[in-house]
CSV table of C-alpha atoms in Angstrom, one decimal:
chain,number,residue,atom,x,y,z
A,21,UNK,CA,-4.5,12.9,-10.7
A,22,UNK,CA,-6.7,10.7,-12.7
A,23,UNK,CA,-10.1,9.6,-12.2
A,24,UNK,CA,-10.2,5.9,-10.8
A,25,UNK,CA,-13.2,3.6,-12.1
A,26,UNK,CA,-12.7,1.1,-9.2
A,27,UNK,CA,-14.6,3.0,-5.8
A,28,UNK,CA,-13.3,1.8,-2.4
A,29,UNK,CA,-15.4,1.1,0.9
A,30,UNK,CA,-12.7,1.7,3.1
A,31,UNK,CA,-8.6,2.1,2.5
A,32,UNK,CA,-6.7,1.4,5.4
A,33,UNK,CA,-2.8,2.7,4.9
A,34,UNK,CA,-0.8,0.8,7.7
A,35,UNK,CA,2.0,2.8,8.2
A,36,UNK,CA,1.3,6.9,7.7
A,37,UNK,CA,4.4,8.3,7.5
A,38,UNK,CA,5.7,10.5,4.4
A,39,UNK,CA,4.6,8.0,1.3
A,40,UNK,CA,1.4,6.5,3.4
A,41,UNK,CA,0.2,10.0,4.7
A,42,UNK,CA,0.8,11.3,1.1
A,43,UNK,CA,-1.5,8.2,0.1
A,44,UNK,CA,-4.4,9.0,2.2
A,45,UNK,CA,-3.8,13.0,1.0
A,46,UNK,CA,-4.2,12.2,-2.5
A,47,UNK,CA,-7.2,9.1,-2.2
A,48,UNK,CA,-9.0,12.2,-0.1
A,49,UNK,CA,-8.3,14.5,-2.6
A,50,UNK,CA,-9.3,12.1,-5.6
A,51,UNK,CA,-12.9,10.8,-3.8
A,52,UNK,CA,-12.1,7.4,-4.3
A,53,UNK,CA,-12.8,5.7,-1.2
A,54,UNK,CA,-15.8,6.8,1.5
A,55,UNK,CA,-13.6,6.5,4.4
A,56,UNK,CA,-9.7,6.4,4.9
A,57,UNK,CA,-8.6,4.9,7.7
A,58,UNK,CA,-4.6,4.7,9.5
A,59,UNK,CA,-3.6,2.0,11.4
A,60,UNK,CA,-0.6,3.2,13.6
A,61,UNK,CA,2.0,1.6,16.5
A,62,UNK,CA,1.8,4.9,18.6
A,63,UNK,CA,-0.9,7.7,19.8
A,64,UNK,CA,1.3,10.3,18.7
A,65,UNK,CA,1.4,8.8,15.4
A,66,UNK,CA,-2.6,8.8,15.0
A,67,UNK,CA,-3.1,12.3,16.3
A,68,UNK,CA,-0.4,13.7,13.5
A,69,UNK,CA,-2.3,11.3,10.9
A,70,UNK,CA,-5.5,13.4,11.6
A,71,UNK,CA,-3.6,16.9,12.1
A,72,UNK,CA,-2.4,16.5,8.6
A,73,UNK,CA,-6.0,15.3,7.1
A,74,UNK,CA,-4.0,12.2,5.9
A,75,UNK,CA,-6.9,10.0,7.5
A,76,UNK,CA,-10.6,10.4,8.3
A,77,UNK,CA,-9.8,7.7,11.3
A,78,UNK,CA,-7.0,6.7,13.1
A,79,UNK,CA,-6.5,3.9,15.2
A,80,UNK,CA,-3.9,1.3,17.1
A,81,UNK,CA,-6.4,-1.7,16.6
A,82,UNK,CA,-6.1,-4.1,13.8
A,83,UNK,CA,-9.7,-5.1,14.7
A,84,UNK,CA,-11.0,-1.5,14.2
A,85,UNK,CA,-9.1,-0.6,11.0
A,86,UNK,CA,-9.8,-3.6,9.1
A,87,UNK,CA,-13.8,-4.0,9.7
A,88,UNK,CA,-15.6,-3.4,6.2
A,89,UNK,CA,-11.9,-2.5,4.5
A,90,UNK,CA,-11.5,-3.6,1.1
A,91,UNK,CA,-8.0,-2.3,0.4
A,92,UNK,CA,-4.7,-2.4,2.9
A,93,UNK,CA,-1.6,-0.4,2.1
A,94,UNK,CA,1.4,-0.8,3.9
A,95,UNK,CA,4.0,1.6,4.2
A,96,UNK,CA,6.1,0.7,6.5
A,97,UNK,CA,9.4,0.0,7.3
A,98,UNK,CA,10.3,-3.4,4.4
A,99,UNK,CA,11.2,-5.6,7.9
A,100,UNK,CA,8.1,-4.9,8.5
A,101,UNK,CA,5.7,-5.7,5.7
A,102,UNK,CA,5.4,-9.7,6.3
A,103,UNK,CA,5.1,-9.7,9.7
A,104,UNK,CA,2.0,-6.8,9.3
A,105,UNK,CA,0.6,-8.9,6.1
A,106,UNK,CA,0.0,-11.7,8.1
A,107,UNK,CA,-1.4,-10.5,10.9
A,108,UNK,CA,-3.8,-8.7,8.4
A,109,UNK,CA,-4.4,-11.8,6.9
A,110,UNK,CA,-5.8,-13.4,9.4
A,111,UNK,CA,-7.8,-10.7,11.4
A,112,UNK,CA,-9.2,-10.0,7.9
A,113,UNK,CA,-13.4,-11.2,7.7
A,114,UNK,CA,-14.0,-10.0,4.2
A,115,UNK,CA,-12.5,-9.9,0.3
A,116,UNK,CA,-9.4,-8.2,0.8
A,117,UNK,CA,-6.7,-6.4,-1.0
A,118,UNK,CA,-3.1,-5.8,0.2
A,119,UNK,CA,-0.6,-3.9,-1.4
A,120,UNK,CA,2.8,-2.2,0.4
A,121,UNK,CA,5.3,0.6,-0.8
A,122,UNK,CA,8.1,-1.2,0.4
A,123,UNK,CA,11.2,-0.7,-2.2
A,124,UNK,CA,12.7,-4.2,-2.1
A,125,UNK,CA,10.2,-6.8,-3.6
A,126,UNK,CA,11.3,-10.8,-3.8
A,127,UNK,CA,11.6,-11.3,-0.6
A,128,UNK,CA,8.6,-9.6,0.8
A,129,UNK,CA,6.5,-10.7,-2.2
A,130,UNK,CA,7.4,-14.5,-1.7
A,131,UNK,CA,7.0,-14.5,1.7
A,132,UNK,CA,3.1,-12.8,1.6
A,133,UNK,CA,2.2,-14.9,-1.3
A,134,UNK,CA,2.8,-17.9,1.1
A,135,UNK,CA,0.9,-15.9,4.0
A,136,UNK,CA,-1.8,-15.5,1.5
A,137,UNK,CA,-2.0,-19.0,-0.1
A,138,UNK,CA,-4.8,-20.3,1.5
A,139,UNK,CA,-6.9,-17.0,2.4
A,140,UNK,CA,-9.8,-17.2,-0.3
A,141,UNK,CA,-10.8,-13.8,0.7
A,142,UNK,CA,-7.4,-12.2,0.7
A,143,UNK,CA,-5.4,-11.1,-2.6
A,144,UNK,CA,-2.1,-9.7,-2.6
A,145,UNK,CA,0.0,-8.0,-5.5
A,146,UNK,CA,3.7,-6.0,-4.6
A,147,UNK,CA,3.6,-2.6,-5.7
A,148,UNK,CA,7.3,0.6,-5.5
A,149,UNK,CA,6.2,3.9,-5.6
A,150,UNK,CA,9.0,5.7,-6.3
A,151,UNK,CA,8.7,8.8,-5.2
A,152,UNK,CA,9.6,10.8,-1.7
A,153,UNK,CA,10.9,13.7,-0.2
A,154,UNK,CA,14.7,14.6,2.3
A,155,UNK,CA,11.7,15.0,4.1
A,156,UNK,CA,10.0,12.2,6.6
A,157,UNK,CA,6.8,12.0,8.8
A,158,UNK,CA,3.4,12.4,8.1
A,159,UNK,CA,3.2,16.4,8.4
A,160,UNK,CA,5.5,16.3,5.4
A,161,UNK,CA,2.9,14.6,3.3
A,162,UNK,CA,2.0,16.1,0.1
A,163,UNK,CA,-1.2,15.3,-2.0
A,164,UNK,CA,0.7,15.7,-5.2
A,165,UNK,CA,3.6,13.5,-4.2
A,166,UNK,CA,2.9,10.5,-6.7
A,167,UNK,CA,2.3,13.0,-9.8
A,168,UNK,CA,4.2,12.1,-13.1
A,169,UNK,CA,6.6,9.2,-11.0
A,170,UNK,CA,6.7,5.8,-11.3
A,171,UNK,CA,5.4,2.8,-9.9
A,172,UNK,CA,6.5,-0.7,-10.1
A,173,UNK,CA,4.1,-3.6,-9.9
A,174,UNK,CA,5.3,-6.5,-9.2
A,175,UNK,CA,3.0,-9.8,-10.2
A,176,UNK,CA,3.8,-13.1,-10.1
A,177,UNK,CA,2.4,-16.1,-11.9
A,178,UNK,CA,0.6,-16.8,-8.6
A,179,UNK,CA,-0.9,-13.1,-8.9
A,180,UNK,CA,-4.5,-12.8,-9.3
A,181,UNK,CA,-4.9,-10.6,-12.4
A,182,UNK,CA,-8.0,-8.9,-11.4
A,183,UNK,CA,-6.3,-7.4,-8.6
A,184,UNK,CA,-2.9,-6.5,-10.1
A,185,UNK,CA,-5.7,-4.6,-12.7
A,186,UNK,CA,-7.3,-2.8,-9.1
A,187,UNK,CA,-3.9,-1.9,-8.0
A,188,UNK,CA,-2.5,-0.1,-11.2
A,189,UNK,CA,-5.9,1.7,-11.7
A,190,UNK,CA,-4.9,2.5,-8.0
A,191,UNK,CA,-1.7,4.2,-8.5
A,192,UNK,CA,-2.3,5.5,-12.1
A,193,UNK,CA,-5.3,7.4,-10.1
A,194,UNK,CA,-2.6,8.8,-7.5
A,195,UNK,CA,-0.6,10.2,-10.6
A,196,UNK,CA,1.7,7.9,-10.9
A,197,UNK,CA,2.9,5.7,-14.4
A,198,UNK,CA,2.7,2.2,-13.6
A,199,UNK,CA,5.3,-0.6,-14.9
A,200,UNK,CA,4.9,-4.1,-14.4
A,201,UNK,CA,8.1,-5.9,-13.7
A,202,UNK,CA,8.7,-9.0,-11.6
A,203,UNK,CA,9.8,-9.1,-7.8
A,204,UNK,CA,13.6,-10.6,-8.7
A,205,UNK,CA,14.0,-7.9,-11.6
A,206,UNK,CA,12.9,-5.4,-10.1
A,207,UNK,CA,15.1,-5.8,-7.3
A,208,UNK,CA,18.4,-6.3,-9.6
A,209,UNK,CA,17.6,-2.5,-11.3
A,210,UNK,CA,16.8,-0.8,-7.8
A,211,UNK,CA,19.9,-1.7,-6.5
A,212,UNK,CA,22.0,-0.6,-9.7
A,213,UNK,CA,19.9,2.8,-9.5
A,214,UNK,CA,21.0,2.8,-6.0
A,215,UNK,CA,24.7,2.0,-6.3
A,216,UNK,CA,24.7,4.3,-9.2
């Protein structure tokens, strides 16, 4: 895990499953945000988030998660990524970051950059960690998860450099090795890795 030069007010990982609770492990473990916070559909959900120290907070309100965040992760489900970005989008009240783990990318990264468009305060840039476990759910997290894998970043020439800078400093921090490739390319190699 690497040190990270960029310090967080508050992370919020929408989605704390298996990739987002390992998120939240390794930001607590690396120190690089004062408060990590889960956003989750289900009471259940939050309580395992805490159980497994994946989160400092956990909550079903968009309202409470997002006040004073400066980062948004979403790991959910790819259907769900949009949908979640834009309701982000416009609860959000201050500069704002989004990035998601979702492993298809020029669909969801189109679609958010139009959500986006007209937010000043809200930047967005496509990320693919690839890394995971048989494993699933949030009491399967593991801070080391990300170590020595790769992530993909996916820019755009509507991407705001400064932020696709935030977000590999971001993963390179959680271990992983970032490459930059676009949204269409990236999804034409992931699916020949996945046929193959």
């Amino acid at each position: 895990m690497k040190t990270l030069k960029i310090r967080f007010n508050r992370i919020v990982i929408i989605g704390v499953g298996l990739i987002g609770g390992s998120i939240g492990l390794a930001v607590k473990k690396a120190g690089f945000a004062k408060e990590v916070v889960g956003l989750c559909r289900r009471k259940t959900s939050a309580l395992k988030a805490i159980k497994a120290g994946a989160v400092d907070i956990a909550t079903l309100n968009y309202d409470t998660a997002l006040k004073g965040a400066d980062l948004v992760i979403i790991a959910t489900s790819v259907g769900q990524i949009t949908d979640i970005a834009r309701i982000v989008t416009q609860k959000s009240e201050n500069k704002l970051l989004i990035t998601d783990a979702g492993s298809t990318k020029e669909k969801i990264v189109n679609d958010i950059e139009k959500v986006v468009k007209n937010n000043k305060n809200v930047t967005f840039v496509g990320s693919h960690p690839m890394a995971g476990s048989e494993k699933t759910g949030v009491l399967y997290a593991a801070e080391d998860l990300f170590n020595d894998s790769i992530c993909i970043i996916t820019p755009t020439k509507n991407t705001d450099n400064k932020s696709v800078t935030k977000i590999k400093g971001f993963w390179h921090a959680l271990g992983c090795k970032c490459k930059t490739i676009d949204p269409v390319t990236h999804d034409k190699l992931v699916c020949q890795i996945s046929h193959i």
